Amino acid sequence: MLPSEFTSTHFCVNAQNQQVGTSQRDFKCYQLTKDDFMFLVMGFTGTKAAELKINFINAFNEAQKRLSRTQHPFERQRMMFTWEGGKIVSSQPIHDDQFVTSRDKLVPYMREPRFLSLEQLLEISEAANQQIATLARLAEKQARLR
């Protein structure tokens, strides 16, 4: 049993609702630091677990190498890793003004006060209006062809 002070500071649970086929399903998403992840996987055993541990160590070392090549080695850096089949297939730095989200959460984020500036909202509005006009023209053209 883990002490609650450790789990409450290291294991952050986020609920996510995603479309699966024709229904909505709730998923739990855990935000882990490197230490959290290592604590978790050190308890795993077997060939697949060993492969996962090796892949994580290699990915962490690669990220550390990338960070050490920066001009400011103590600057905070966010990284995004893409996993497929238990292996990391890509990694890239994420800047502070970048975020990763699902389509269903994009609009609620945009509605958050002060999440985007007025200029950014106007730019998004213009792009959305252009897309709406393009889709309306396509729908009109398809209707005429029927």
Coordinates of N, CA and C in Angstrom, one line a residue:
M1 N 0.8 -1.2 0.0 CA 0.0 0.0 0.0 C 0.9 1.2 0.0
L2 N 0.6 2.2 -0.9 CA 1.4 3.4 -1.0 C 0.9 4.4 0.0
P3 N 1.8 5.2 0.6 CA 1.3 6.3 1.5 C 0.5 7.3 0.7
S4 N -0.6 7.8 1.3 CA -1.5 8.7 0.5 C -0.8 10.0 0.2
E5 N 0.2 10.4 1.0 CA 0.9 11.7 0.7 C 1.7 11.5 -0.6
F6 N 2.2 10.3 -0.9 CA 3.0 10.1 -2.1 C 2.0 10.0 -3.3
T7 N 1.0 9.3 -3.2 CA 0.0 9.1 -4.3 C -0.7 10.4 -4.6
S8 N -1.0 11.2 -3.6 CA -1.7 12.5 -3.9 C -0.9 13.5 -4.6
T9 N 0.4 13.5 -4.4 CA 1.3 14.5 -5.0 C 1.9 14.0 -6.3
H10 N 1.9 12.7 -6.5 CA 2.5 12.1 -7.7 C 1.5 11.6 -8.8
F11 N 0.4 11.2 -8.4 CA -0.5 10.5 -9.4 C -1.8 11.4 -9.6
C12 N -1.8 12.2 -10.6 CA -2.9 13.1 -10.9 C -3.9 12.4 -11.9
V13 N -5.1 12.2 -11.6 CA -6.1 11.6 -12.4 C -7.0 12.6 -13.1
N14 N -7.1 12.5 -14.4 CA -8.0 13.3 -15.2 C -9.0 12.4 -15.9
A15 N -10.3 12.8 -15.8 CA -11.3 12.0 -16.6 C -11.5 12.6 -17.9
Q16 N -11.5 11.7 -18.9 CA -11.7 12.2 -20.3 C -12.9 11.4 -20.9
N17 N -13.8 12.1 -21.6 CA -14.9 11.5 -22.3 C -14.6 11.5 -23.8
Q18 N -14.6 10.3 -24.4 CA -14.3 10.2 -25.8 C -15.3 9.4 -26.5
Q19 N -15.5 9.7 -27.8 CA -16.4 8.9 -28.7 C -15.7 7.6 -29.1
V20 N -16.4 6.5 -28.8 CA -15.9 5.2 -29.2 C -17.0 4.6 -30.0
G21 N -16.8 4.5 -31.3 CA -17.9 4.0 -32.2 C -19.1 5.0 -32.1
T22 N -20.2 4.5 -31.7 CA -21.4 5.3 -31.6 C -21.7 5.8 -30.2
S23 N -20.9 5.4 -29.3 CA -21.2 5.8 -27.9 C -20.0 6.6 -27.3
Q24 N -20.4 7.3 -26.2 CA -19.4 8.1 -25.4 C -18.9 7.2 -24.3
R25 N -17.6 7.2 -24.0 CA -17.0 6.4 -22.9 C -16.1 7.3 -22.1
D26 N -16.1 7.1 -20.8 CA -15.2 7.8 -19.9 C -13.9 7.0 -19.7
F27 N -12.8 7.7 -19.8 CA -11.5 7.1 -19.6 C -10.8 7.9 -18.5
K28 N -9.9 7.2 -17.8 CA -9.1 7.9 -16.9 C -7.7 8.2 -17.5
C29 N -7.2 9.4 -17.3 CA -5.9 9.7 -17.9 C -5.0 10.1 -16.7
Y30 N -3.9 9.6 -16.6 CA -3.0 9.9 -15.5 C -1.8 10.7 -16.0
Q31 N -1.5 11.8 -15.3 CA -0.3 12.6 -15.6 C 0.8 12.1 -14.7
L32 N 1.9 11.7 -15.2 CA 3.0 11.1 -14.5 C 4.3 11.9 -14.8
T33 N 5.1 12.1 -13.8 CA 6.4 12.6 -14.0 C 7.3 11.3 -14.3
K34 N 8.6 11.6 -14.7 CA 9.5 10.5 -14.9 C 9.6 9.6 -13.7
D35 N 9.7 10.2 -12.5 CA 9.8 9.4 -11.3 C 8.5 8.6 -11.0
D36 N 7.4 9.2 -11.3 CA 6.1 8.4 -11.1 C 6.1 7.2 -12.0
F37 N 6.4 7.5 -13.3 CA 6.4 6.4 -14.3 C 7.4 5.3 -13.9
M38 N 8.6 5.6 -13.5 CA 9.5 4.6 -13.1 C 9.1 3.8 -11.9
F39 N 8.5 4.5 -10.9 CA 7.9 3.8 -9.7 C 6.9 2.8 -10.1
L40 N 6.0 3.2 -11.1 CA 5.0 2.3 -11.5 C 5.5 1.1 -12.3
V41 N 6.4 1.3 -13.3 CA 6.8 0.2 -14.1 C 7.9 -0.7 -13.5
M42 N 8.5 -0.2 -12.4 CA 9.5 -1.1 -11.8 C 8.8 -2.3 -11.1
G43 N 7.5 -2.2 -10.9 CA 6.8 -3.4 -10.4 C 6.3 -4.3 -11.5
F44 N 6.4 -4.0 -12.7 CA 6.0 -4.8 -13.8 C 7.1 -5.9 -14.1
T45 N 6.6 -7.1 -14.4 CA 7.6 -8.2 -14.7 C 7.3 -8.8 -16.1
G46 N 8.2 -9.6 -16.6 CA 8.0 -10.3 -17.8 C 8.7 -9.6 -19.0
T47 N 8.7 -10.2 -20.2 CA 9.4 -9.8 -21.3 C 8.8 -8.4 -21.8
K48 N 7.5 -8.3 -21.9 CA 6.9 -7.0 -22.4 C 7.2 -5.9 -21.4
A49 N 7.2 -6.2 -20.2 CA 7.5 -5.1 -19.2 C 9.0 -4.7 -19.3
A50 N 9.9 -5.7 -19.5 CA 11.3 -5.3 -19.7 C 11.5 -4.4 -20.9
E51 N 10.8 -4.8 -22.0 CA 10.8 -4.0 -23.2 C 10.3 -2.6 -23.0
L52 N 9.2 -2.5 -22.3 CA 8.6 -1.1 -21.9 C 9.6 -0.3 -21.1
K53 N 10.3 -0.9 -20.1 CA 11.2 -0.2 -19.3 C 12.4 0.3 -20.2
I54 N 12.9 -0.6 -21.0 CA 14.1 -0.2 -21.9 C 13.7 0.9 -22.8
N55 N 12.5 0.8 -23.4 CA 12.0 1.9 -24.3 C 11.9 3.2 -23.6
F56 N 11.4 3.2 -22.4 CA 11.2 4.4 -21.6 C 12.6 5.0 -21.3
I57 N 13.5 4.2 -20.8 CA 14.8 4.6 -20.5 C 15.5 5.2 -21.7
N58 N 15.4 4.6 -22.9 CA 16.0 5.1 -24.1 C 15.4 6.4 -24.5
A59 N 14.0 6.5 -24.4 CA 13.3 7.7 -24.8 C 13.7 8.9 -23.8
F60 N 13.8 8.6 -22.5 CA 14.2 9.6 -21.6 C 15.6 10.1 -21.8
N61 N 16.5 9.1 -22.1 CA 17.9 9.5 -22.4 C 18.0 10.4 -23.7
E62 N 17.2 10.0 -24.7 CA 17.2 10.8 -25.9 C 16.6 12.2 -25.7
A63 N 15.6 12.3 -24.9 CA 15.1 13.7 -24.5 C 16.1 14.5 -23.7
Q64 N 16.8 13.8 -22.8 CA 17.8 14.5 -22.0 C 19.0 15.0 -22.9
K65 N 19.3 14.1 -24.0 CA 20.4 14.6 -24.9 C 19.9 15.8 -25.7
R66 N 18.7 15.8 -26.1 CA 18.1 17.0 -26.9 C 18.2 18.2 -26.0
L67 N 17.8 18.0 -24.7 CA 17.8 19.2 -23.8 C 19.2 19.7 -23.5
S68 N 20.1 18.8 -23.5 CA 21.5 19.2 -23.1 C 22.1 20.0 -24.3
R69 N 21.6 19.9 -25.5 CA 22.1 20.6 -26.6 C 21.6 22.0 -26.7
T70 N 20.6 22.4 -25.9 CA 20.1 23.7 -25.9 C 21.0 24.7 -25.3
Q71 N 20.9 26.0 -25.7 CA 21.8 27.0 -25.2 C 21.5 27.2 -23.7
H72 N 20.4 27.0 -23.2 CA 20.0 27.2 -21.8 C 19.6 25.8 -21.2
P73 N 20.6 25.1 -20.7 CA 20.3 23.7 -20.3 C 19.4 23.6 -19.0
F74 N 19.3 24.7 -18.3 CA 18.4 24.6 -17.1 C 17.0 25.2 -17.4
E75 N 16.8 25.6 -18.6 CA 15.5 26.1 -19.0 C 14.5 24.9 -19.0
R76 N 13.3 25.1 -18.6 CA 12.3 24.1 -18.6 C 11.9 23.7 -20.0
Q77 N 11.7 22.5 -20.3 CA 11.3 22.0 -21.6 C 10.2 21.0 -21.5
R78 N 9.2 21.2 -22.3 CA 8.1 20.2 -22.3 C 8.3 19.3 -23.6
M79 N 8.0 18.0 -23.4 CA 8.2 17.1 -24.5 C 6.9 16.3 -24.7
M80 N 6.6 16.0 -26.0 CA 5.5 15.1 -26.3 C 6.0 13.8 -26.9
F81 N 5.6 12.7 -26.4 CA 6.0 11.4 -26.9 C 4.8 10.7 -27.5
T82 N 5.1 10.0 -28.7 CA 4.0 9.2 -29.3 C 4.4 7.8 -29.2
W83 N 3.5 7.0 -28.5 CA 3.7 5.6 -28.3 C 2.8 4.8 -29.2
E84 N 3.4 3.8 -29.8 CA 2.6 2.8 -30.6 C 3.1 1.4 -30.3
G85 N 2.2 0.6 -29.9 CA 2.6 -0.8 -29.6 C 3.6 -0.9 -28.5
G86 N 3.6 0.0 -27.5 CA 4.5 -0.1 -26.4 C 5.8 0.5 -26.7
K87 N 6.0 1.1 -27.9 CA 7.3 1.7 -28.2 C 7.1 3.2 -28.6
I88 N 8.1 4.0 -28.2 CA 8.0 5.4 -28.6 C 8.4 5.5 -30.0
V89 N 7.6 6.1 -30.9 CA 7.9 6.2 -32.3 C 8.3 7.7 -32.6
S90 N 8.0 8.6 -31.8 CA 8.4 10.0 -32.0 C 8.4 10.8 -30.7
S91 N 9.2 11.8 -30.7 CA 9.2 12.8 -29.6 C 9.5 14.2 -30.2
Q92 N 8.9 15.2 -29.6 CA 9.1 16.5 -30.0 C 8.9 17.5 -28.9
P93 N 9.7 18.6 -28.9 CA 9.5 19.6 -27.8 C 8.1 20.3 -28.0
I94 N 7.5 20.7 -26.9 CA 6.3 21.4 -27.0 C 6.5 22.8 -26.3
H95 N 6.3 23.8 -27.0 CA 6.5 25.2 -26.4 C 5.4 25.5 -25.5
D96 N 5.6 26.5 -24.6 CA 4.6 26.8 -23.6 C 3.3 27.3 -24.2
D97 N 3.3 27.9 -25.4 CA 2.1 28.3 -26.0 C 1.4 27.3 -26.8
Q98 N 1.9 26.0 -26.8 CA 1.3 24.9 -27.6 C 0.6 24.0 -26.6
F99 N -0.5 23.4 -27.1 CA -1.2 22.4 -26.3 C -1.8 21.3 -27.1
V100 N -2.0 20.2 -26.6 CA -2.6 19.1 -27.3 C -4.0 18.8 -26.7
T101 N -5.0 18.7 -27.5 CA -6.3 18.4 -27.0 C -7.1 17.6 -28.0
S102 N -8.3 17.2 -27.6 CA -9.1 16.5 -28.5 C -10.1 17.5 -29.2
R103 N -10.7 17.2 -30.3 CA -11.6 18.1 -30.9 C -12.8 18.5 -30.0
D104 N -13.3 17.5 -29.3 CA -14.5 17.8 -28.4 C -14.1 18.7 -27.3
K105 N -12.9 18.9 -26.9 CA -12.5 19.8 -25.9 C -12.0 21.2 -26.4
L106 N -11.8 21.3 -27.7 CA -11.3 22.6 -28.2 C -12.2 23.8 -28.0
V107 N -13.5 23.6 -28.2 CA -14.5 24.7 -28.0 C -14.6 25.1 -26.6
P108 N -14.7 24.1 -25.6 CA -14.7 24.6 -24.2 C -13.4 25.3 -23.8
Y109 N -12.3 24.9 -24.4 CA -11.1 25.7 -24.1 C -11.2 27.1 -24.6
M110 N -11.7 27.3 -25.8 CA -11.8 28.6 -26.4 C -12.8 29.5 -25.6
R111 N -13.7 28.9 -25.0 CA -14.7 29.6 -24.2 C -14.1 30.1 -22.8
E112 N -13.0 29.5 -22.4 CA -12.4 29.9 -21.2 C -12.0 31.3 -21.2
P113 N -12.4 32.1 -20.2 CA -11.9 33.5 -20.2 C -10.4 33.7 -20.2
R114 N -9.9 34.5 -21.0 CA -8.5 34.9 -21.1 C -7.6 33.7 -21.6
F115 N -8.2 32.6 -22.1 CA -7.4 31.5 -22.7 C -6.8 32.0 -24.0
L116 N -7.5 32.8 -24.8 CA -7.0 33.3 -26.0 C -7.2 34.8 -26.0
S117 N -6.3 35.5 -26.7 CA -6.4 37.0 -26.8 C -7.5 37.3 -27.8
L118 N -8.0 38.6 -27.8 CA -9.0 39.1 -28.7 C -8.5 38.9 -30.2
E119 N -7.2 39.2 -30.4 CA -6.6 39.0 -31.7 C -6.7 37.5 -32.2
Q120 N -6.4 36.6 -31.3 CA -6.4 35.2 -31.6 C -7.9 34.8 -31.9
L121 N -8.8 35.2 -31.1 CA -10.2 34.9 -31.3 C -10.7 35.4 -32.6
L122 N -10.3 36.6 -33.0 CA -10.7 37.2 -34.3 C -10.2 36.4 -35.4
E123 N -8.9 36.0 -35.3 CA -8.3 35.2 -36.3 C -9.0 33.8 -36.5
I124 N -9.3 33.2 -35.4 CA -10.0 31.9 -35.4 C -11.4 32.1 -36.0
S125 N -12.1 33.2 -35.7 CA -13.4 33.5 -36.2 C -13.4 33.7 -37.7
E126 N -12.4 34.4 -38.2 CA -12.2 34.6 -39.6 C -12.0 33.3 -40.4
A127 N -11.1 32.4 -39.8 CA -10.8 31.1 -40.4 C -12.1 30.2 -40.4
A128 N -12.8 30.3 -39.3 CA -14.0 29.5 -39.2 C -15.1 29.9 -40.2
N129 N -15.2 31.2 -40.4 CA -16.2 31.8 -41.3 C -15.8 31.4 -42.8
Q130 N -14.5 31.4 -43.1 CA -14.1 31.0 -44.4 C -14.4 29.5 -44.6
Q131 N -14.2 28.7 -43.6 CA -14.5 27.3 -43.8 C -16.0 27.0 -44.0
I132 N -16.8 27.8 -43.2 CA -18.2 27.6 -43.3 C -18.7 28.0 -44.7
A133 N -18.1 29.1 -45.2 CA -18.5 29.6 -46.6 C -18.1 28.5 -47.6
T134 N -16.9 28.0 -47.5 CA -16.5 26.9 -48.4 C -17.4 25.7 -48.4
L135 N -17.7 25.2 -47.2 CA -18.6 24.1 -47.0 C -20.0 24.4 -47.5
A136 N -20.5 25.6 -47.3 CA -21.8 25.9 -47.8 C -21.8 25.9 -49.4
R137 N -20.7 26.4 -50.0 CA -20.6 26.4 -51.5 C -20.6 25.0 -52.0
L138 N -19.8 24.1 -51.3 CA -19.8 22.7 -51.7 C -21.1 22.0 -51.6
A139 N -21.8 22.3 -50.5 CA -23.1 21.7 -50.3 C -24.1 22.2 -51.3
E140 N -24.0 23.4 -51.7 CA -24.9 24.0 -52.7 C -24.6 23.4 -54.0
K141 N -23.4 23.2 -54.4 CA -23.0 22.6 -55.6 C -23.5 21.2 -55.7
Q142 N -23.3 20.4 -54.6 CA -23.8 19.0 -54.6 C -25.3 18.9 -54.7
A143 N -26.0 19.9 -54.1 CA -27.5 19.9 -54.2 C -27.9 20.1 -55.6
R144 N -27.2 21.0 -56.4 CA -27.5 21.2 -57.8 C -27.3 20.0 -58.6
L145 N -26.3 19.2 -58.3 CA -26.0 18.0 -59.1 C -27.0 16.9 -58.9
R146 N -27.7 16.9 -57.8 CA -28.7 15.9 -57.6 C -29.9 16.0 -58.4

